[in-house]
Structures are given as C-alpha cells and as structure tokens.
Amino acid sequence: MSETAKFVLGDKTHEFPVHVGTENEKGIDISTLRGSSGYVTYDVGYKNTGATKSSITYISGEEGILRYRGYNIEELANKASFLEVAYLLLEGELPTASELSSFEEEITRHTLVNEKLKFVFDALPSGAHPMGQLMTMLSMFSAYYPEALNPHRSEEGRKLTIIRLLAKMPTLVAMIMKNKQGHPNVYPKNKLGYVENFLRMTFGHVTEDYTIDPVVVSAMNKLLILHADHEQNCSTSAVRLVGSSNANLYASVGAGVAALWGPLHGGANQKVLEMLEAIKDDGGDTDKWLNKAKDKNDPFRLMGFGHRVYKNFDPRAKIIKKSADEILEKMGINDPILEIAKKLEQAALNDSYFIDRKLFPNVDFYSGIIYRALGFPVEMFTVLFALGRLPGWMAQWKELRAEGQPIGRPRQIYIGTAERPFLDVNKR
Ligand code: ACO
C-alpha cells in the first residue's frame, strides 16, 4: 500500500496521500486539508512546501546534485551548447542533429527586435540599471506581439512566442550594454551561433570587425548552461505564479527578471564583485569581513555564500571556480580579486559559523570574476544570469500551461486587529 501521512487535529485524524518522486523525494499532499479540517499549513518562505510536480530539473541539496531532464550539470556544461540545453529544457529531450539545426535556424530568424524599441532605450537614462531596462523591454514585447496575450493560443503560437523571446533576448541584452556605453547598436549576424552572435553584438563595434575568441565563447556558453534552470527558486516561482493567472509569457518572464534582481537571489553576482572590490580597497583583510558577516548586529552577509537548497556544496560553484582559473590563465589575466575570493572561501569553509550553518559558496561567488574577465561591467552581471535562466523560466511556464495548473494563491494567518467600529475623523 502506498504511504500516507496522518495529522491529528483535535479529536480527528486526517489522512493524506504521499507523492513520491523519481529520486524518492516525498511530499505530503495536503490539498484537501483546509476543506476537511479548516486548517492551513504555515511555512514562511516556503521552506518545506512543494509547489508543483515537475520533470525539468532535479536538485539534491544534500548530495550537491543538479540535473536537467536527468543529465548531470557537469556533463552538460562541458559537452553541450547552450541551445542544445535550451532545447532539452523546453522539449524534454536532447535534440538530434537535424532537430538542433532546425531549432538554431528558427532562433536565427527571430533575432532582430523592432526598430522602434530604440526610442524606448532613448527615453531611459544611460545610468538606468540593466535589470530595470530588461523589465521595461520585456513589457514592451507584450505591446509588439499582442497575440501572445491570448492564454488559449494554439500550441504552435505558444512555441513561436518562446522561440521569439529566446532569439531576441541576446539582442536586447546587447542593446542594454550599448545603451549604457552610449554606443550604436550592432545588429545580429545570422550566420553566427547564439553565443558568438551575442558576444559580437555586445563587444563588437559598428566601425570595425569583431574577432570571435573561442575561449570567450566557451566560457560564456558554460556560464549560460550553468544558469539555465534551478527548479522552484524565487524567480522561477515568480514566473509560475504570474503564469498561473494566465498572464502572457512576456509578463511572466518579466516577473522572473524582477525577482532575480534582488541581491539575495541573482543580484548577488553583482554584490559579490562589489564586496570583493571593497575588501581589496580596504587592504584585503578577509578575516575582518568574515567577522562582519558573522556579527548578528551587522546587516552585512557574505555575498555568494549560502543557499536555500544546497547544504553540502553548489555543484555549479565548483565548475565555475575551475573555469575562472582556466579562463583567467588562458586570457592572461592576473586578477587580484580572484585571490581575495579564494582566501575568503578558504577562511569561511574552515570557520565554525559557516560550517555549522552549512554555508558554502554558491553559483554567484565566482561567476562575476569570469564576467569581469570577459569585459562585462558589474551592473550587467544579473542580466547575464537572466539570459542564461530564460530557457528554464520558459520550460517551467510551458510545463505549467501544459498541465493546466490552477491559479497560485497562498493562504495566510491573519494577525491584525479584530473587527472594530469606524470612528468619525474628529473622534479618533
Ligand atoms: N553570510 C552570513 N550569514 C549567513 C549567510 C551569509 N551569506 N547566509 C545565511 N547566513 C546565516 C543566517 O544569518 C542564518 O543564521 P542564524 O541561523 O544564526 O539566524 C543561517 O545562516 C541560515 O540562513 P537563512 O537566511 O535562514 O537561509 P535561507 O535559506 O533563508 O537563505 C540565502 C538563503 C538567501 C541564499 C542566504 O544564504 C543569503 O542571504 N546568502 C547571501 C546572498 C546570496 O549569495 N544569494 C545568492 C543565492 S544563489 C542564487 O539565488 C542564484
């Protein structure tokens, strides 16, 4: 007989089914709890709540495992292209050679963004944060592709919206970078691959040819793959919650971008680099900063450390750390920030505060060092995370739509004032 869970509430026992996942993860299905007992569960920050079943990504925080559709992240990062991984996340299987080439061709056909969007960029101050610019542009897309607003669109129509966004996102991100620099846009060149095209639009200039460096392409490809999905994290949950109201893909992904921006989530990659810079400028005393992070009266946290799920190590951080070493060496860059990062990591890994709380470096700890080596300004880092996360957000949105899940609507426990009479303004 399959496992069940029993809750004893007052003098009644309530029995609930237990769902078991592929890797023996177990979740108590309390969907009938309120109806049968009047109780709701209380789980601030959803630390123990499974919001959905999903077949996209598997994480084991205890063992440091991350797999997309059953494939180990390390293998994907070392052997696949970002578009292969995007296809895998969206379609459930790795593409065959012909599937991959038609997918690439389709993406290539949609890389241009409407010329009028340049005027939106003109209206944005060049100092506007890239994540704010990205959110603005995603909502503009809903204006330019109004057919995407129909929640009952055909499967083909939905697919086109996904392809469009995947294709236009690198162009948008490159336009954000150019807007920041006050430089003219470099248009996509469709004979180039996804990553090559992005790098050319970002670092190339209209005045000269851009030489594609395979070291840079491989680093960028790896970073995008490592960020491509991470099951029900804050931004993905935002995408799903917004999508559950039948909101269109652009609005749903825009919500993901907004959630990602926060420094406790994707915004940490910018904060890590700013922190490392501050430590360097302060004389490089990592112990002093470690003590600040441990001091409960100091709001400072060690950025790039800790994770809601990983309580052993973040497998992405391991891969990125190795890559940072390799890339900096290949590019002949000697970045003192890397040394500070390593010193800080070592000190934290040997400190009982971090050991006891199972705080390890996360994906953001070393990624900024690579982004910086590739030439990105620090404010662009979180946008690059969003570029990588896009296929994951869209795969999760697609899964939600396909399963016809109900609108997300948590309950609460009201602790405000009980009913009281309204008093006239002069009597308050
Ligand atoms: N520095 C110092 N102390 C920390 C840190 C940190 N980076 N992270 C957690 N802690 C401490 C907390 O103060 C808490 O201590 P306490 O038990 O004595 O009160 C304990 O460790 C548990 O931390 P929580 O905040 O309860 O853990 P939670 O799962 O809610 O938060 C989070 C996870 C947000 C990632 C947190 O570790 C953090 O703020 N890290 C820094 C920001 C960061 O790097 N974010 C990127 C995460 S990866 C990603 O989103 C892509």
XYZ file of C-alpha atoms and ligand atoms in Angstrom:
479
model
C 0.000 0.000 0.000
C 1.317 3.451 -0.795
C 2.470 5.617 2.074
C 0.086 8.074 3.719
C 0.532 10.787 6.350
C -1.789 11.305 9.290
C -2.410 14.623 11.018
C -4.175 14.542 14.373
C -6.063 17.820 14.779
C -8.212 17.969 17.892
C -10.013 14.631 18.138
C -9.933 13.937 14.403
C -7.295 12.171 12.360
C -6.846 13.329 8.772
C -5.077 11.110 6.288
C -3.213 12.412 3.266
C -1.534 10.700 0.337
C 2.230 10.926 -0.087
C 3.631 11.601 -3.552
C 6.990 10.040 -4.319
C 9.317 11.489 -6.945
C 11.775 9.725 -9.258
C 14.595 10.122 -6.742
C 12.415 9.076 -3.795
C 11.638 12.640 -2.764
C 8.447 12.603 -0.736
C 5.710 15.205 -0.405
C 2.526 15.078 1.679
C -0.431 16.091 -0.478
C -2.393 18.408 1.817
C -4.650 19.794 -0.938
C -7.759 18.622 0.974
C -6.524 19.806 4.403
C -8.440 23.067 4.609
C -11.650 21.564 3.269
C -11.614 18.685 5.740
C -10.224 20.455 8.816
C -10.339 24.244 8.351
C -6.569 24.368 8.980
C -3.952 25.666 6.560
C -0.224 24.964 6.703
C 2.127 27.749 7.793
C 5.515 27.752 6.060
C 7.090 31.190 5.752
C 9.428 31.379 2.767
C 8.021 28.031 1.534
C 10.995 26.251 3.077
C 9.068 22.954 3.244
C 6.475 23.439 0.548
C 6.463 21.614 -2.750
C 4.520 23.935 -5.048
C 4.388 21.605 -8.023
C 5.464 18.303 -9.519
C 7.966 18.910 -12.278
C 10.001 16.809 -14.697
C 12.506 19.500 -15.653
C 15.257 19.784 -13.035
C 16.399 17.643 -10.138
C 18.456 19.030 -7.266
C 19.746 17.205 -4.227
C 20.935 19.860 -1.800
C 22.455 17.236 0.497
C 24.486 15.500 -2.201
C 25.242 18.563 -4.329
C 23.490 17.170 -7.414
C 21.966 19.211 -10.228
C 20.458 17.563 -13.310
C 18.425 18.934 -16.190
C 15.989 16.298 -17.501
C 18.216 13.600 -15.987
C 21.524 14.887 -17.387
C 24.254 15.839 -14.955
C 25.118 19.550 -14.985
C 28.835 18.869 -15.229
C 28.418 16.827 -18.403
C 26.111 19.381 -19.970
C 28.414 22.297 -19.092
C 31.411 20.529 -20.610
C 29.848 18.893 -23.655
C 26.717 20.729 -24.798
C 25.920 24.038 -26.446
C 23.557 26.459 -24.713
C 20.937 25.998 -27.428
C 21.101 22.213 -27.046
C 20.437 22.688 -23.335
C 17.633 25.171 -24.035
C 16.033 22.612 -26.350
C 16.462 19.899 -23.716
C 14.753 22.019 -21.060
C 11.933 23.107 -23.346
C 11.280 19.858 -25.197
C 12.333 17.259 -22.630
C 14.948 15.510 -24.789
C 18.307 16.435 -26.280
C 17.830 17.339 -29.950
C 19.004 15.088 -32.775
C 21.395 16.749 -35.243
C 18.533 17.709 -37.572
C 16.295 18.895 -34.727
C 19.135 21.056 -33.451
C 19.849 22.600 -36.825
C 16.181 23.497 -37.422
C 15.946 24.890 -33.869
C 19.053 27.024 -34.481
C 17.664 28.176 -37.812
C 14.342 29.157 -36.254
C 16.095 31.102 -33.490
C 18.291 32.842 -36.029
C 15.252 34.022 -37.986
C 13.914 35.956 -34.992
C 16.987 37.723 -33.636
C 16.038 41.268 -34.715
C 13.995 43.432 -32.372
C 11.609 46.080 -33.651
C 13.488 49.259 -34.590
C 11.019 51.385 -32.664
C 12.299 49.888 -29.418
C 15.383 52.034 -29.900
C 13.209 55.004 -28.908
C 12.349 53.306 -25.646
C 16.052 52.976 -24.936
C 16.464 56.670 -25.821
C 13.956 57.501 -23.099
C 15.901 55.553 -20.494
C 18.774 57.328 -18.757
C 22.044 55.585 -19.617
C 22.625 55.033 -15.888
C 19.383 53.034 -15.530
C 20.124 49.637 -14.026
C 20.258 46.962 -16.768
C 17.731 44.789 -14.915
C 15.233 47.676 -14.874
C 15.889 48.188 -18.588
C 15.307 44.496 -19.254
C 11.990 44.539 -17.400
C 10.914 47.591 -19.411
C 11.815 45.912 -22.683
C 10.007 42.679 -21.829
C 6.813 44.566 -21.157
C 7.330 46.389 -24.474
C 7.394 42.982 -26.174
C 3.862 42.335 -24.960
C 2.889 45.522 -26.784
C 4.620 44.484 -30.008
C 3.374 40.904 -30.024
C -0.186 41.266 -28.673
C -1.175 37.811 -29.978
C 0.916 36.400 -27.113
C -1.643 37.844 -24.678
C -4.191 35.184 -25.571
C -3.852 32.458 -22.906
C -5.679 29.955 -25.117
C -3.312 30.350 -28.023
C -2.507 27.312 -30.119
C 0.480 25.172 -29.233
C 2.210 26.480 -32.376
C 1.542 30.072 -31.333
C 2.978 29.487 -27.881
C 6.023 27.863 -29.400
C 6.575 30.908 -31.606
C 6.459 33.213 -28.567
C 9.067 31.064 -26.838
C 11.334 30.998 -29.900
C 10.964 34.751 -30.336
C 11.951 35.513 -26.783
C 14.890 33.110 -26.814
C 16.068 34.655 -30.094
C 15.616 38.304 -29.114
C 16.940 38.160 -25.587
C 20.668 38.307 -26.579
C 19.891 41.223 -28.914
C 18.112 43.025 -26.062
C 20.904 42.382 -23.585
C 23.454 43.644 -26.111
C 21.307 46.767 -26.710
C 21.253 47.379 -22.950
C 25.044 47.242 -22.895
C 25.308 49.613 -25.864
C 22.803 51.979 -24.268
C 24.934 52.002 -21.144
C 28.007 52.900 -23.173
C 26.182 55.354 -25.436
C 27.366 53.366 -28.464
C 25.318 52.497 -31.573
C 23.757 49.035 -31.676
C 25.465 46.229 -33.554
C 22.861 44.212 -35.436
C 22.716 40.416 -35.260
C 24.548 38.429 -37.897
C 22.528 35.334 -38.553
C 25.300 33.107 -39.814
C 26.791 33.185 -36.307
C 25.886 30.879 -33.446
C 23.810 32.060 -30.475
C 26.726 32.843 -28.164
C 29.009 34.190 -30.914
C 26.244 36.498 -32.108
C 25.626 37.746 -28.600
C 29.302 38.465 -27.991
C 29.648 40.293 -31.301
C 26.566 42.439 -30.653
C 27.836 43.193 -27.147
C 31.555 43.758 -27.638
C 31.739 44.494 -31.367
C 31.529 47.995 -32.820
C 29.836 49.224 -35.961
C 33.173 50.700 -37.013
C 35.247 47.532 -37.064
C 35.182 43.759 -37.410
C 34.846 41.663 -34.280
C 37.162 38.718 -33.825
C 35.487 35.807 -32.110
C 37.674 34.272 -29.424
C 36.829 30.573 -28.845
C 37.981 30.844 -25.208
C 35.429 33.588 -24.573
C 32.693 31.694 -26.466
C 33.311 28.535 -24.461
C 33.303 30.434 -21.137
C 30.071 32.236 -21.978
C 28.453 29.025 -23.213
C 29.321 27.282 -19.958
C 28.044 30.135 -17.793
C 24.734 30.234 -19.656
C 24.272 26.465 -19.262
C 25.065 26.580 -15.545
C 22.361 29.191 -15.042
C 19.745 27.652 -17.357
C 17.394 26.233 -14.717
C 17.252 25.612 -10.997
C 13.782 24.232 -10.278
C 11.460 26.228 -7.979
C 13.769 29.090 -6.932
C 12.466 32.597 -6.200
C 12.414 33.877 -9.802
C 11.057 30.647 -11.296
C 8.322 30.583 -8.680
C 7.525 34.185 -9.651
C 7.275 33.140 -13.310
C 4.988 30.250 -12.386
C 2.829 32.310 -10.034
C 2.296 35.061 -12.600
C 1.834 32.489 -15.375
C -0.786 30.691 -13.297
C -3.125 33.672 -13.681
C -2.944 33.039 -17.470
C -0.654 36.059 -17.861
C 1.364 36.032 -21.080
C 4.928 34.772 -21.357
C 6.490 38.252 -21.502
C 4.729 39.334 -18.302
C 5.610 36.046 -16.592
C 9.289 36.233 -17.575
C 9.290 39.935 -16.602
C 8.219 38.850 -13.103
C 11.106 36.381 -13.086
C 13.530 39.161 -14.010
C 12.151 41.329 -11.193
C 12.605 38.531 -8.657
C 16.069 37.696 -9.944
C 17.209 41.300 -9.497
C 17.236 41.055 -5.687
C 20.669 40.673 -4.043
C 19.538 37.577 -2.140
C 18.954 35.871 -5.500
C 20.539 36.658 -8.903
C 21.550 40.174 -7.861
C 24.132 38.518 -5.623
C 26.589 38.195 -8.537
C 26.886 41.990 -8.739
C 27.075 42.269 -4.945
C 29.839 39.629 -4.736
C 32.103 41.590 -7.008
C 31.352 44.848 -5.230
C 32.123 43.081 -1.944
C 35.423 41.670 -3.224
C 36.386 45.109 -4.556
C 35.543 46.666 -1.193
C 37.691 44.058 0.615
C 40.563 44.760 -1.767
C 40.252 48.538 -1.322
C 40.092 48.013 2.440
C 43.507 46.306 2.399
C 42.436 42.704 1.737
C 41.770 41.714 5.355
C 39.341 38.833 4.733
C 39.076 37.929 8.449
C 37.696 41.374 9.219
C 34.933 40.890 6.624
C 34.241 37.370 7.750
C 33.700 38.677 11.273
C 31.329 41.316 9.948
C 29.305 38.561 8.231
C 29.126 36.598 11.491
C 28.115 39.615 13.586
C 24.334 39.494 14.086
C 24.303 43.255 14.768
C 25.853 43.930 11.374
C 23.499 43.588 8.367
C 26.438 42.535 6.161
C 26.245 38.998 4.757
C 28.936 37.216 2.848
C 27.524 37.590 -0.641
C 27.801 34.477 -2.810
C 27.607 32.251 0.272
C 24.696 30.144 1.431
C 21.832 28.602 -0.425
C 18.286 27.631 0.391
C 18.707 24.165 -1.084
C 22.424 23.306 -1.210
C 23.613 22.281 2.226
C 26.728 20.492 1.040
C 28.056 22.397 -1.948
C 26.654 24.062 -5.029
C 27.870 21.931 -7.973
C 27.720 24.984 -10.228
C 30.139 26.858 -7.961
C 32.658 24.002 -8.250
C 32.530 24.128 -12.061
C 32.712 27.924 -12.140
C 35.659 28.098 -9.766
C 37.633 25.739 -12.004
C 36.590 27.694 -15.088
C 37.589 31.018 -13.525
C 41.102 29.687 -13.005
C 41.329 28.294 -16.547
C 39.812 31.303 -18.290
C 41.907 33.878 -16.493
C 45.013 31.859 -17.291
C 44.060 31.418 -20.956
C 43.264 35.114 -21.260
C 46.494 36.032 -19.474
C 44.643 37.984 -16.784
C 46.002 38.247 -13.270
C 43.041 39.468 -11.255
C 43.832 40.146 -7.576
C 40.098 39.763 -6.882
C 40.391 36.018 -7.630
C 42.996 35.653 -4.895
C 40.794 37.520 -2.416
C 37.836 35.304 -3.365
C 39.893 32.140 -2.793
C 41.212 33.419 0.537
C 37.717 34.350 1.675
C 36.312 30.998 0.585
C 39.035 29.073 2.424
C 38.563 31.118 5.592
C 34.777 30.656 5.501
C 34.998 26.922 4.793
C 37.143 26.498 7.913
C 35.040 28.702 10.159
C 32.563 27.057 12.538
C 29.905 29.747 11.885
C 29.767 28.759 8.205
C 30.355 25.033 8.843
C 27.541 24.800 11.411
C 25.077 26.595 9.133
C 26.199 24.607 6.078
C 27.056 27.778 4.168
C 29.073 27.122 1.026
C 29.946 29.268 -1.998
C 27.036 29.420 -4.440
C 26.903 29.919 -8.212
C 27.354 33.673 -7.833
C 30.595 33.569 -5.877
C 32.929 33.089 -8.842
C 30.746 33.917 -11.854
C 31.371 37.679 -11.572
C 35.117 37.118 -11.812
C 34.635 35.443 -15.180
C 32.122 38.033 -16.406
C 34.618 40.731 -15.486
C 37.435 38.934 -17.300
C 35.209 38.756 -20.388
C 34.739 42.537 -20.222
C 31.243 42.977 -18.767
C 30.619 45.888 -16.402
C 29.455 44.741 -12.975
C 25.909 46.097 -13.416
C 25.410 43.745 -16.378
C 26.056 40.581 -14.344
C 22.485 39.901 -13.253
C 21.206 40.466 -16.796
C 23.623 37.760 -17.944
C 22.142 35.459 -15.307
C 18.686 36.253 -16.751
C 19.923 35.462 -20.269
C 21.027 32.041 -19.060
C 17.911 31.413 -16.949
C 15.487 32.268 -19.755
C 15.045 28.712 -21.161
C 14.416 27.394 -17.658
C 11.782 30.018 -16.927
C 10.099 29.275 -20.244
C 10.248 25.497 -19.763
C 8.623 25.894 -16.342
C 5.971 28.233 -17.806
C 5.330 25.740 -20.594
C 5.002 22.864 -18.134
C 2.565 24.875 -16.010
C 0.446 25.716 -19.066
C 0.510 22.150 -20.366
C -0.681 20.776 -17.040
C -3.384 23.418 -16.679
C -2.419 24.053 -13.072
C -4.794 26.237 -11.020
C -4.009 29.832 -10.172
C -1.407 30.117 -7.397
C -2.978 31.677 -4.353
C -1.440 31.036 -0.915
C -3.432 31.444 2.290
C -2.399 33.449 5.355
C -2.922 33.574 9.078
C -4.385 36.962 9.865
C -2.836 38.567 12.970
C -4.178 42.143 12.564
C -6.829 43.919 14.601
C -10.195 42.218 15.092
C -13.326 43.972 13.801
C -13.848 47.468 15.250
C -16.266 50.314 14.521
C -15.353 53.197 12.232
C -14.881 56.459 14.161
C -15.518 59.861 12.686
C -12.258 61.745 11.975
C -12.773 64.165 14.916
C -13.235 61.307 17.362
C -10.026 59.364 16.611
N 26.547 35.331 5.346
C 26.394 35.234 6.695
N 25.435 34.502 7.307
C 24.584 33.838 6.510
C 24.680 33.890 5.105
C 25.710 34.660 4.532
N 25.842 34.749 3.214
N 23.691 33.149 4.556
C 22.992 32.632 5.590
N 23.541 33.052 6.762
C 23.126 32.643 8.132
C 21.827 33.352 8.530
O 22.091 34.572 9.182
C 21.201 32.310 9.420
O 21.877 32.351 10.663
P 21.094 32.049 12.044
O 20.600 30.639 11.905
O 22.118 32.234 13.094
O 19.985 33.057 12.098
C 21.569 30.985 8.770
O 22.809 31.257 8.073
C 20.533 30.456 7.781
O 20.304 31.444 6.789
P 18.881 31.820 6.183
O 18.915 33.238 5.741
O 17.812 31.426 7.167
O 18.820 30.826 4.979
P 17.889 30.974 3.717
O 17.794 29.628 3.112
O 16.615 31.669 4.092
O 18.694 31.982 2.751
C 20.214 32.816 1.140
C 19.485 31.561 1.703
C 19.200 33.926 0.860
C 20.873 32.421 -0.177
C 21.279 33.287 2.161
O 22.212 32.269 2.375
C 21.965 34.574 1.734
O 21.468 35.665 2.011
N 23.151 34.482 1.021
C 23.836 35.660 0.516
C 23.185 36.133 -0.779
C 23.493 35.216 -1.956
O 24.623 34.828 -2.191
N 22.439 34.902 -2.719
C 22.545 34.075 -3.922
C 21.937 32.719 -3.689
S 22.159 31.709 -5.120
C 21.014 32.282 -6.174
O 19.962 32.727 -5.805
C 21.311 32.268 -7.545
